PDB file of C-alpha atoms in Angstrom:
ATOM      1  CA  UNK A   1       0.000   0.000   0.000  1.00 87.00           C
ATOM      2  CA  UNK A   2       1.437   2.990  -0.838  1.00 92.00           C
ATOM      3  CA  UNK A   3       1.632   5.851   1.653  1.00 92.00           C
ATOM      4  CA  UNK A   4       3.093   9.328   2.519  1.00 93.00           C
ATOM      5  CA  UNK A   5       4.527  10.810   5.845  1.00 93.00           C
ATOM      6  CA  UNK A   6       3.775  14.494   4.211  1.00 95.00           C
ATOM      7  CA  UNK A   7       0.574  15.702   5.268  1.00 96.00           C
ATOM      8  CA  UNK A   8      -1.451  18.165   3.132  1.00 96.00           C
ATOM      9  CA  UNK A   9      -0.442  20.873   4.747  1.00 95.00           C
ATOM     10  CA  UNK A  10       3.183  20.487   4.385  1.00 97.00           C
ATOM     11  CA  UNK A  11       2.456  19.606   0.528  1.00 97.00           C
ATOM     12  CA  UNK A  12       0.881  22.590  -0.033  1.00 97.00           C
ATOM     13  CA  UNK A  13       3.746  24.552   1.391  1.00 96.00           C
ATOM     14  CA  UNK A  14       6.066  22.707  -0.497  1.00 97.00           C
ATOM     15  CA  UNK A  15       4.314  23.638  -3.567  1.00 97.00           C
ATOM     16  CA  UNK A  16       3.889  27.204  -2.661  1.00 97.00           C
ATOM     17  CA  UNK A  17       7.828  27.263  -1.885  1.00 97.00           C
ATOM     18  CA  UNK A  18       8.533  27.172  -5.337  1.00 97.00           C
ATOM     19  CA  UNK A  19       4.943  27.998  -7.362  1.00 97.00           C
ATOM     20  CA  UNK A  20       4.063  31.738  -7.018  1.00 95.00           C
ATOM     21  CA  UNK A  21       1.672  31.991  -9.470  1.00 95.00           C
ATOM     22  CA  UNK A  22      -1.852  31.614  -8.301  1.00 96.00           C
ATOM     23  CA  UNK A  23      -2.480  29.442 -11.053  1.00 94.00           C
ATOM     24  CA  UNK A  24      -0.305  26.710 -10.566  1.00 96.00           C
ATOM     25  CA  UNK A  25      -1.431  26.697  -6.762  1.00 96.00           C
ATOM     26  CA  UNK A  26      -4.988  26.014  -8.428  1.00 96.00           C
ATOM     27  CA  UNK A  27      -3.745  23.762 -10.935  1.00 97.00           C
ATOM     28  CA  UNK A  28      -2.014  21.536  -7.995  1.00 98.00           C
ATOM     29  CA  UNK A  29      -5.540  21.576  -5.455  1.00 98.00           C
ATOM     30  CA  UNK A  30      -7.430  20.632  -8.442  1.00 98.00           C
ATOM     31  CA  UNK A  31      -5.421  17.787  -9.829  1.00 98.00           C
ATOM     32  CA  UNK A  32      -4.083  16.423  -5.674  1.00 98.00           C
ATOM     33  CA  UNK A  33      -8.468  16.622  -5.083  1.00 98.00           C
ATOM     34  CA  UNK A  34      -9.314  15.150  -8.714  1.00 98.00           C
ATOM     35  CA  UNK A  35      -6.986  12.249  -7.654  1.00 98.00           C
ATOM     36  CA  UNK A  36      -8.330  11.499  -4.059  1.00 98.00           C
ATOM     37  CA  UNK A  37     -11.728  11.185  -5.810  1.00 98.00           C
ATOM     38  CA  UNK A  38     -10.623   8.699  -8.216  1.00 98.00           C
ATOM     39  CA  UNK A  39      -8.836   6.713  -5.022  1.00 98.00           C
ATOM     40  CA  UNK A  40     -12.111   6.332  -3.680  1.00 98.00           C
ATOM     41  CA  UNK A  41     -13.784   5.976  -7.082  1.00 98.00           C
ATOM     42  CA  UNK A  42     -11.296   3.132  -8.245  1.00 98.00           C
ATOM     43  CA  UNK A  43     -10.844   1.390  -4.476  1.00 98.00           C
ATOM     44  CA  UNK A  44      -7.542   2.836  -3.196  1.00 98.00           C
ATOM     45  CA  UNK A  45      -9.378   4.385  -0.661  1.00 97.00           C
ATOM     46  CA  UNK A  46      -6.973   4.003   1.810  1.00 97.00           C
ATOM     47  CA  UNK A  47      -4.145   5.335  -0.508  1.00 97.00           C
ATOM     48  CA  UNK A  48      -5.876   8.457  -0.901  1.00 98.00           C
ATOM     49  CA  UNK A  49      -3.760  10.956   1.055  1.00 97.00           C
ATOM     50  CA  UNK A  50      -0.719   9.454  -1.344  1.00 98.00           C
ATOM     51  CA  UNK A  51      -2.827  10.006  -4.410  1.00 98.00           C
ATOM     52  CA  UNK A  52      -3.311  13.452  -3.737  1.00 98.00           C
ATOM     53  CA  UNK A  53      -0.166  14.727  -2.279  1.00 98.00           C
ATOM     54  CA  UNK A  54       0.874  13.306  -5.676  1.00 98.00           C
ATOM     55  CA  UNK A  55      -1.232  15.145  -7.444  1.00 98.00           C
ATOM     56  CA  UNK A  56      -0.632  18.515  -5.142  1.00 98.00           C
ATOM     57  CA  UNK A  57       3.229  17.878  -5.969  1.00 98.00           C
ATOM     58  CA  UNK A  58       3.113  16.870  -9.559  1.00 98.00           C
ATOM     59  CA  UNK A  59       4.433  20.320 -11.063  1.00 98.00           C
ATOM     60  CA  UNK A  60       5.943  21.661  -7.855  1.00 98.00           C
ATOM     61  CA  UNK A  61       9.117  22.442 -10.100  1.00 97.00           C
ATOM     62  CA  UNK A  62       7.580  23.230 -13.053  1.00 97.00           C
ATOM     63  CA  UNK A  63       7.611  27.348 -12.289  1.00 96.00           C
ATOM     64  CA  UNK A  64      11.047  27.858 -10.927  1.00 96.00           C
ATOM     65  CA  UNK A  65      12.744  25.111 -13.513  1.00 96.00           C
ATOM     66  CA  UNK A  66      10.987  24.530 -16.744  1.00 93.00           C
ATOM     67  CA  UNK A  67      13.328  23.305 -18.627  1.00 94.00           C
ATOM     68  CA  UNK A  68      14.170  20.514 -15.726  1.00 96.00           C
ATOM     69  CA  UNK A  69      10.546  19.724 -15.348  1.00 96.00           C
ATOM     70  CA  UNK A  70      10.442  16.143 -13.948  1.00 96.00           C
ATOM     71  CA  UNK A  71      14.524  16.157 -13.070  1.00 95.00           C
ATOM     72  CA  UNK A  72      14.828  18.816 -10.412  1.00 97.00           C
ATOM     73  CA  UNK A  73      11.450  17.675  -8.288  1.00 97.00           C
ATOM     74  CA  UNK A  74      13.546  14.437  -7.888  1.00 97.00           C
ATOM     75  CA  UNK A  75      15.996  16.884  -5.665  1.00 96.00           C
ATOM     76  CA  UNK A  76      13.131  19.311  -4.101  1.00 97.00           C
ATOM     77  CA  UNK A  77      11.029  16.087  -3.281  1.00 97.00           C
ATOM     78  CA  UNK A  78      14.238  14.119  -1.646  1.00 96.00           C
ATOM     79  CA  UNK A  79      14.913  17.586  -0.272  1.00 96.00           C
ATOM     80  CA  UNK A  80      11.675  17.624   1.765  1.00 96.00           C
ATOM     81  CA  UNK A  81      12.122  14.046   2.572  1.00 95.00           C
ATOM     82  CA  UNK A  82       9.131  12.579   0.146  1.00 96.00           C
ATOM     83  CA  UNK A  83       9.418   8.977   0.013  1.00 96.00           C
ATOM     84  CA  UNK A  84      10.785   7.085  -3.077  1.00 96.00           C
ATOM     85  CA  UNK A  85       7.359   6.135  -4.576  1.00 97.00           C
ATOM     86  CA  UNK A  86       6.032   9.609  -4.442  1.00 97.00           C
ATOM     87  CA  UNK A  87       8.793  11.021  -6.118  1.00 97.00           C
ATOM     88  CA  UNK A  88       8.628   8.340  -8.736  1.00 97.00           C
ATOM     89  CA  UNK A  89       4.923   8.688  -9.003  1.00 97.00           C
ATOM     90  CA  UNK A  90       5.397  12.278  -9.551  1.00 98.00           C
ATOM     91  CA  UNK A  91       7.941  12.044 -12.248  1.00 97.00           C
ATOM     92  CA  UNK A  92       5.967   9.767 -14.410  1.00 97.00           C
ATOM     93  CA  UNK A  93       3.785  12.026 -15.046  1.00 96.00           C
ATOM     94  CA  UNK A  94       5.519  13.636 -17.842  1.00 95.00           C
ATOM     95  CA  UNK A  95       6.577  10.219 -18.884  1.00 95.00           C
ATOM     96  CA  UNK A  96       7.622  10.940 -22.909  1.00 91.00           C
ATOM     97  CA  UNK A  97       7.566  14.815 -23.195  1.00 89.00           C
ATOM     98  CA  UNK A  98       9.971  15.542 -19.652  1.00 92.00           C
ATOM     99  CA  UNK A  99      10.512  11.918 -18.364  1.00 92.00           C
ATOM    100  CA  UNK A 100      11.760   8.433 -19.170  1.00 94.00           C
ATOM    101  CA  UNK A 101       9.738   7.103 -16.070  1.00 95.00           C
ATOM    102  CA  UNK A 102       6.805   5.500 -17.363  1.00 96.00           C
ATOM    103  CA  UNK A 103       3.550   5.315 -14.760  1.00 97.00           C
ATOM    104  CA  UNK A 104       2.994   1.703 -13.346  1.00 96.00           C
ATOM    105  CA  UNK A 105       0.711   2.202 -10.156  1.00 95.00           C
ATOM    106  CA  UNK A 106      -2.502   2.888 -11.059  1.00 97.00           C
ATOM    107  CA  UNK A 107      -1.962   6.139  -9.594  1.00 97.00           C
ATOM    108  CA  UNK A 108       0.134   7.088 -11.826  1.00 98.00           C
ATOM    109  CA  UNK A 109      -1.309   5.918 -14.713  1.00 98.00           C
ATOM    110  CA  UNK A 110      -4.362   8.254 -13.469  1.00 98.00           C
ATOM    111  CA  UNK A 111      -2.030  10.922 -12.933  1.00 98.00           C
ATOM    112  CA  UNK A 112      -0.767  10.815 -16.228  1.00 98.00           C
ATOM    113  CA  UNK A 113      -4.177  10.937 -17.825  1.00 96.00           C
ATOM    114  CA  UNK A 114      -5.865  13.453 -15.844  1.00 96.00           C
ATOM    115  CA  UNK A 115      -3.094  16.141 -15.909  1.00 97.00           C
ATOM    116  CA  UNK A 116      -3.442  17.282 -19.299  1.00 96.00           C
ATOM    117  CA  UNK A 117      -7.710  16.684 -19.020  1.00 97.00           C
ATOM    118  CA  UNK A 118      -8.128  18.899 -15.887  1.00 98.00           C
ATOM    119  CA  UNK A 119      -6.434  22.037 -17.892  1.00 96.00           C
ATOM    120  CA  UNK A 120      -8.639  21.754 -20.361  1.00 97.00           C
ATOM    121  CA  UNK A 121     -11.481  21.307 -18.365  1.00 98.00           C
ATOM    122  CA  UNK A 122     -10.727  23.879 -16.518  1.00 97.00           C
ATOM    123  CA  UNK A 123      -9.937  25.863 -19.856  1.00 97.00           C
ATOM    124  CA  UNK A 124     -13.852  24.646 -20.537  1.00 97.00           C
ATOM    125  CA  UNK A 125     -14.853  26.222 -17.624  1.00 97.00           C
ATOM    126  CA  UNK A 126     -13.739  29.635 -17.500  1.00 95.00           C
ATOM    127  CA  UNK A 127     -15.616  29.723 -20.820  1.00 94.00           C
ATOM    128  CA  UNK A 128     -18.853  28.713 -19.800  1.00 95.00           C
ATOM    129  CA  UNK A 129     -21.393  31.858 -18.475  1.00 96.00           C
ATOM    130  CA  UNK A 130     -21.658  29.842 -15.096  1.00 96.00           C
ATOM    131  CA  UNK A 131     -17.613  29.532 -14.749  1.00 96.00           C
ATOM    132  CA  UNK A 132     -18.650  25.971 -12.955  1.00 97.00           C
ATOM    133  CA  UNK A 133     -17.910  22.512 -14.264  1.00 98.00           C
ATOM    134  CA  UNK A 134     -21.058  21.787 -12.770  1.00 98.00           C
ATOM    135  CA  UNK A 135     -22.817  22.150 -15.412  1.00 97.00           C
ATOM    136  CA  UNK A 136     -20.186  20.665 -18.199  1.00 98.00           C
ATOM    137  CA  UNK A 137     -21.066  18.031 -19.964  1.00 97.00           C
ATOM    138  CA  UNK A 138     -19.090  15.614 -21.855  1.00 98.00           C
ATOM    139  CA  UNK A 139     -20.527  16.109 -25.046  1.00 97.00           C
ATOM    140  CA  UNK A 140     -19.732  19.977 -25.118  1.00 97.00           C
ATOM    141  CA  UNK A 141     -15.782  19.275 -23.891  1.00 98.00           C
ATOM    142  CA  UNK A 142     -15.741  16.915 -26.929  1.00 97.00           C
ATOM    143  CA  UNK A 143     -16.313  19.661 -29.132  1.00 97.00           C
ATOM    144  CA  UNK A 144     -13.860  21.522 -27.587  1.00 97.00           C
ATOM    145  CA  UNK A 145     -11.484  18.509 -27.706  1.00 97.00           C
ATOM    146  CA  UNK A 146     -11.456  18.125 -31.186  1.00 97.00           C
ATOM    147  CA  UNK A 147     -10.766  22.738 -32.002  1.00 96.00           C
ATOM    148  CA  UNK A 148      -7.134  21.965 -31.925  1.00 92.00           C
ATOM    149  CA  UNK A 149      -6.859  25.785 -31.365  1.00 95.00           C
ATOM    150  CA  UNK A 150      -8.780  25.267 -27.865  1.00 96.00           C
ATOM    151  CA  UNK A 151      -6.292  25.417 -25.051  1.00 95.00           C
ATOM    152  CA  UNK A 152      -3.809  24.270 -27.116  1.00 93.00           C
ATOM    153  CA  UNK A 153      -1.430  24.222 -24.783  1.00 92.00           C
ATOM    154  CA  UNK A 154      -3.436  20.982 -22.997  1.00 93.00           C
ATOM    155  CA  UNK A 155      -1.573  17.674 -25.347  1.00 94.00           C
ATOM    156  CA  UNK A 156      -4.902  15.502 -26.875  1.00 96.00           C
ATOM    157  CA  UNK A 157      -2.233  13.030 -27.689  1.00 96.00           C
ATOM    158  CA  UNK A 158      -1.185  12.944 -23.883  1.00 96.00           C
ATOM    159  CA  UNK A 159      -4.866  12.473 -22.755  1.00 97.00           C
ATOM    160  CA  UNK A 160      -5.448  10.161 -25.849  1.00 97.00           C
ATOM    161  CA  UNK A 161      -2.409   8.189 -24.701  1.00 97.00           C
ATOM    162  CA  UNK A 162      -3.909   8.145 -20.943  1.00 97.00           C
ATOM    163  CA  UNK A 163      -7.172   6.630 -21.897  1.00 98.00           C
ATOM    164  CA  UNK A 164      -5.701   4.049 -23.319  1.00 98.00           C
ATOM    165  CA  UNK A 165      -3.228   3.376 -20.714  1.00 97.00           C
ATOM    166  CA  UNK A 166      -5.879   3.008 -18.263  1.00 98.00           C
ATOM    167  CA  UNK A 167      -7.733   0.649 -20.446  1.00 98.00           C
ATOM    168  CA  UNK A 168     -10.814   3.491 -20.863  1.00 98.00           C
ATOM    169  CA  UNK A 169     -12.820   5.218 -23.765  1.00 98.00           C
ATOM    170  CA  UNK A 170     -12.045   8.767 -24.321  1.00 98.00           C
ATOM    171  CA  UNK A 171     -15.758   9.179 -23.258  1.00 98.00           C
ATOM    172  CA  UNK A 172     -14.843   7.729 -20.075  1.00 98.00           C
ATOM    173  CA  UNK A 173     -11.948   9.419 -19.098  1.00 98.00           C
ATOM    174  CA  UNK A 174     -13.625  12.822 -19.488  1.00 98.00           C
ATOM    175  CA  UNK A 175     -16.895  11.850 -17.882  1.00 98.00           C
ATOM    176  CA  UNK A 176     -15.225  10.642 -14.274  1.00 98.00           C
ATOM    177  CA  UNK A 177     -12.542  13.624 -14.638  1.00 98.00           C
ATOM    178  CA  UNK A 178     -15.947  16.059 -15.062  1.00 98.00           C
ATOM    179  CA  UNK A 179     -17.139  14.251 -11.811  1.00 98.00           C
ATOM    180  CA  UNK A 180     -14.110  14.334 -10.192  1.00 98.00           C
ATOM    181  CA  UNK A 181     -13.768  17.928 -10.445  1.00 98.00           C
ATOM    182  CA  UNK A 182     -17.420  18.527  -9.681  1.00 98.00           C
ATOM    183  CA  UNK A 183     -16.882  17.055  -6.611  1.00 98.00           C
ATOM    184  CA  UNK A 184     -14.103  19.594  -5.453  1.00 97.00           C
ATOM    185  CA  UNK A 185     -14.900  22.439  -7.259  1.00 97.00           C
ATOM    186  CA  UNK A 186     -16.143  24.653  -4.394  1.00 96.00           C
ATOM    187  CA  UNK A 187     -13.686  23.115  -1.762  1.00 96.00           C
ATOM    188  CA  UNK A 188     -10.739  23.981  -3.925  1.00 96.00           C
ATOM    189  CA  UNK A 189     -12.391  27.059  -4.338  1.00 95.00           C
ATOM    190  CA  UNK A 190     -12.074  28.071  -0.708  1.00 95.00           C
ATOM    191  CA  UNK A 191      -8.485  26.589  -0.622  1.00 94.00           C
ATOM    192  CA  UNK A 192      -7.834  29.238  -3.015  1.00 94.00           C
ATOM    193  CA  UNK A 193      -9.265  32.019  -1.657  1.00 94.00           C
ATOM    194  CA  UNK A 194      -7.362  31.356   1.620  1.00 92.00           C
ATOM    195  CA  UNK A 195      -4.078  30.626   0.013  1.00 89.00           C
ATOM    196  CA  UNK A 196      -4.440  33.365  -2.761  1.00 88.00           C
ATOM    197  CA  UNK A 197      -6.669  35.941  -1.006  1.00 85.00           C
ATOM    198  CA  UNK A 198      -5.694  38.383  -3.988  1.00 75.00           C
ATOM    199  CA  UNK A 199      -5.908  36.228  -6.783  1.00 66.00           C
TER     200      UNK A 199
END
């Protein structure tokens, strides 16, 4: 069973150590929530504090050291005394584009999948006259799927590739993502505001 002796809190501080930008702070609630919903969702309940600390910690070098995304959390995660799995959990996310370490754990394999999906989502979102994935549904984030010129900064072939690593439909993938993130939307909401008051 995998496990972590970081709590939340001292992931979150960790992130905001070396993230400034409120929305990578966002970015990490949303995708460390989106993956304790899926531990519960998937029955790794009792893995879900590693799950999202994972997900919390996923891009926690990604501001400071772009081009050593994936290579320098290895040192900031060893740094704050992350165990081994984390760390590897958290590199294999960018498995092909920044990283040779493919996912394996389920986890990961989630990770890797849902990364890419919750920033366009999320893109989704801000677009929509409610600003709430609550009422997303899968067929309109299709359609944005497919406009190449819609976020294109989220990778389709990354989320394509995630689907398929987790054995899902496209159509799957995006529907439990949607839930996931309708499930934390208004507690990572509040995070926010009390991490980024002036965001």
């Amino acid at each position: 069973m995998y496990t972590t002796k970081l709590t939340k809190e001292e992931a979150l501080k960790l992130l905001e150590t070396y993230n400034k930008e409120p929305f990578h702070i966002l970015h990490g609630l949303t995708v460390g929530e989106v993956l304790r919903w899926y531990a519960g969702e998937l029955g790794y309940g009792e893995e879900a504090d590693f799950w999202e600390i994972a997900g919390l910690l996923h891009d926690i070098d990604f501001e400071q050291y772009p081009e050593e995304h994936c290579k320098k959390a290895v040192e900031l995660l060893r740094k704050a005394g992350a165990e081994e799995e984390l760390i590897h959990a958290v590199c294999s996310h960018g498995y092909g584009l920044a990283s040779d370490v493919k996912p394996e754990h389920m986890m990961e394999k989630v990770l890797f999948a849902a990364d890419e999906l919750t920033g366009l989502i999320g893109a989704a979102v801000r677009m929509r006259p409610s600003k709430s994935v609550m009422d997303l549904e899968v067929s309109s984030l299709k359609k944005k799927f497919k406009d190449k010129r819609f976020a294109a900064g989220c990778s389709r072939d990354v989320i394509r590739e995630g689907a398929e690593m987790l054995g899902w439909s496209l159509e799957e993938l995006m529907e439990k993502t949607i839930l996931a993130m309708r499930s934390c939307e208004a507690h990572v909401q509040e995070e926010m505001e009390r991490e980024c008051p002036s965001a």
